[in-house]
Amino acid sequence: MSTWYQPSSGHRSRLRWVVAGLIFCILLALLAVGAVVGWVLWTYDRASANTAGKVSFTNRLTVPPLAPSRLDERGRRVFDLTVQQGWTEFFPGNATRTWGVNGSYLGPTIRAARGEEVLLNVRNTLDEDTTLHWHGMHLPARMDGGPHQPIPAGGTWSPTWRIDQPAATLWYHPHQHGDTDRHVYRGVAGMFLVDDPKAAPAGLPATYGVDDIPLIVQDKRFGDDRQLAEGSPPLSPIGRLGKEILVNGVRRPYLDVTTERVRLRLVNASTARVYNIGSSDDRAFAVVGSDGGLLPRPETVRRVQLSPGERAEIVVTLRPGERTVLRSYPPDLGADFFNDRFGGGDDTLDLLELRAAATLRPAPALPATLAPAERLPESAAVEHRRFELSGRSINGRDMDLSRVDMTGVRDTVEVWDVRNGDGAPHNFHVHGVRFQVAGVDGRQPPPAWRGWKDTVLVRPDSTVRLVVRLPRHADPRTPYMFHCHLLKHEDEGMMGQFVVVERPGQQADSIPPPGHDPESHAGHGAPAR
Ligand code: C2O
Ligand code: CU
Ligand code: CU
């Protein structure tokens, strides 16, 4: 027996410890990997929601009241709005802390006609600054209610302007820099309907609350205490996603339909979720309007997809006594496996049950044409710009309230190519304008995008070409915003600013810090041009 290998007993026990330690470490590592994989699988499993056919629609849909108004001595239509805190009973017997306008949750529908001058007195009774932005409105930048027009806690802001755009379904919501998501999520939002009586097509349902119904669609997460859960679900690439749907602030809502045709004005007022709206029986319906107003003609579709901030007006035809559910099918986010799953791309959610009465008031056929088919030609563009969306920046830059990202000339046409260079979905919204979608990766846009828009989904690795007519209102020292309308992204810096000047070659002024422009409190000053 050779003795070349004769470890001492001390060596042997040390070796034993090392081996035992190694095994222990490997087991620990396996356990950790197992736990992470388990958690991802569990999270993956829980990330998607399917409520199709599982919702008992027990609550009558409420329709937001029309905001009362009066005419002042100068003939302006005056609205008084109070942003406030309150309690809302989403669950019987439970009070949820919420925010709203002239009420505890959401706000009244503001309605004004083309040509009218409006004055809005917005009082902020919250404990913190907020703003109220008129999404889709054509107005001077200092009346826009963006991050440059904060309303201090306890203060009042009184913007005024002349309504000068075609009939459209617009909406309003806070735009406080860095806090937009939270303020909107808590409930500050409402509709702003622009009417154009001279151009209203005969045959389109138009009786508010009867056959012309606003639908503010939002998703929420409630905690066990029935309070709004404000965090994002794990791994969500786009922010707060909830499985509980509110329409006009009502859970599990149904609508009693009394006419053969009903016009539904859909606003996606969610902070992150994209809906792909159809009906549970897959029936076809007509899209008659988009963000910026009526389409040239009704488009028959089975789905209409809406990312946050987008609107669609649809007309649904019903037979006496029947029921159908407005359902959001899995949206086409165009994202990779991970971003799709955790961004709500696999979700099916029931939104609202339509219940037709046993006898329905007859409705005329829809008109063949709705609005002039006006095309903004790309050849009219005086400028061609590119916007690259990635991470939380646009063209590599995060939002800076003092930086002017772009200067354009009032009332000119520009072509904007907006590209998403990310794995996650983004969308793109421009203040103060309507634009047309000239193409998506060189192809025709979907039917519901064939009118005027102000917000579009931009899928990963895709480019959307917009033809934009810049605002008529020039103001060298007050910018308008462009941004991703997934509000967490916006809050995290995915926003830029553009200034509109009077004539080519003119420079923008330096931008005063938010709230430091005396002219933005114009309630008693000069009316908007
Ligand atoms: Cu809906 Cu910048 O806003
Ligand atoms: Cu806006
Ligand atoms: Cu985004």
CSV table of C-alpha atoms in Angstrom, one decimal, residues 1 56 92 123 128 184 187 209 230-231 281 285 303 342 404 423 428 459 475 478 482 503 508:
chain,number,residue,atom,x,y,z
A,1,MET,CA,0.0,0.0,0.0
A,56,SER,CA,-72.9,40.1,-13.2
A,92,PRO,CA,-72.2,48.9,-1.4
A,123,ARG,CA,-61.0,76.0,-8.2
A,128,GLU,CA,-51.7,69.9,-3.4
A,184,VAL,CA,-56.2,61.0,-13.0
A,187,GLY,CA,-60.7,60.3,-10.4
A,209,GLY,CA,-78.1,60.4,-22.0
A,230,GLU,CA,-52.0,53.0,-6.3
A,231,GLY,CA,-49.0,50.8,-7.1
A,281,ASP,CA,-71.6,38.3,-29.7
A,285,PHE,CA,-71.0,48.2,-35.4
A,303,ARG,CA,-63.3,46.0,-32.9
A,342,PHE,CA,-47.5,42.1,-18.4
A,404,VAL,CA,-38.0,74.0,-26.1
A,423,GLY,CA,-40.0,46.5,-26.6
A,428,PHE,CA,-48.2,59.6,-28.7
A,459,ARG,CA,-46.3,49.7,-31.4
A,475,ASP,CA,-47.1,82.4,-28.3
A,478,THR,CA,-45.6,79.2,-23.6
A,482,PHE,CA,-46.3,66.1,-26.9
A,503,ARG,CA,-43.5,83.5,-38.7
A,508,ALA,CA,-39.0,80.9,-29.1
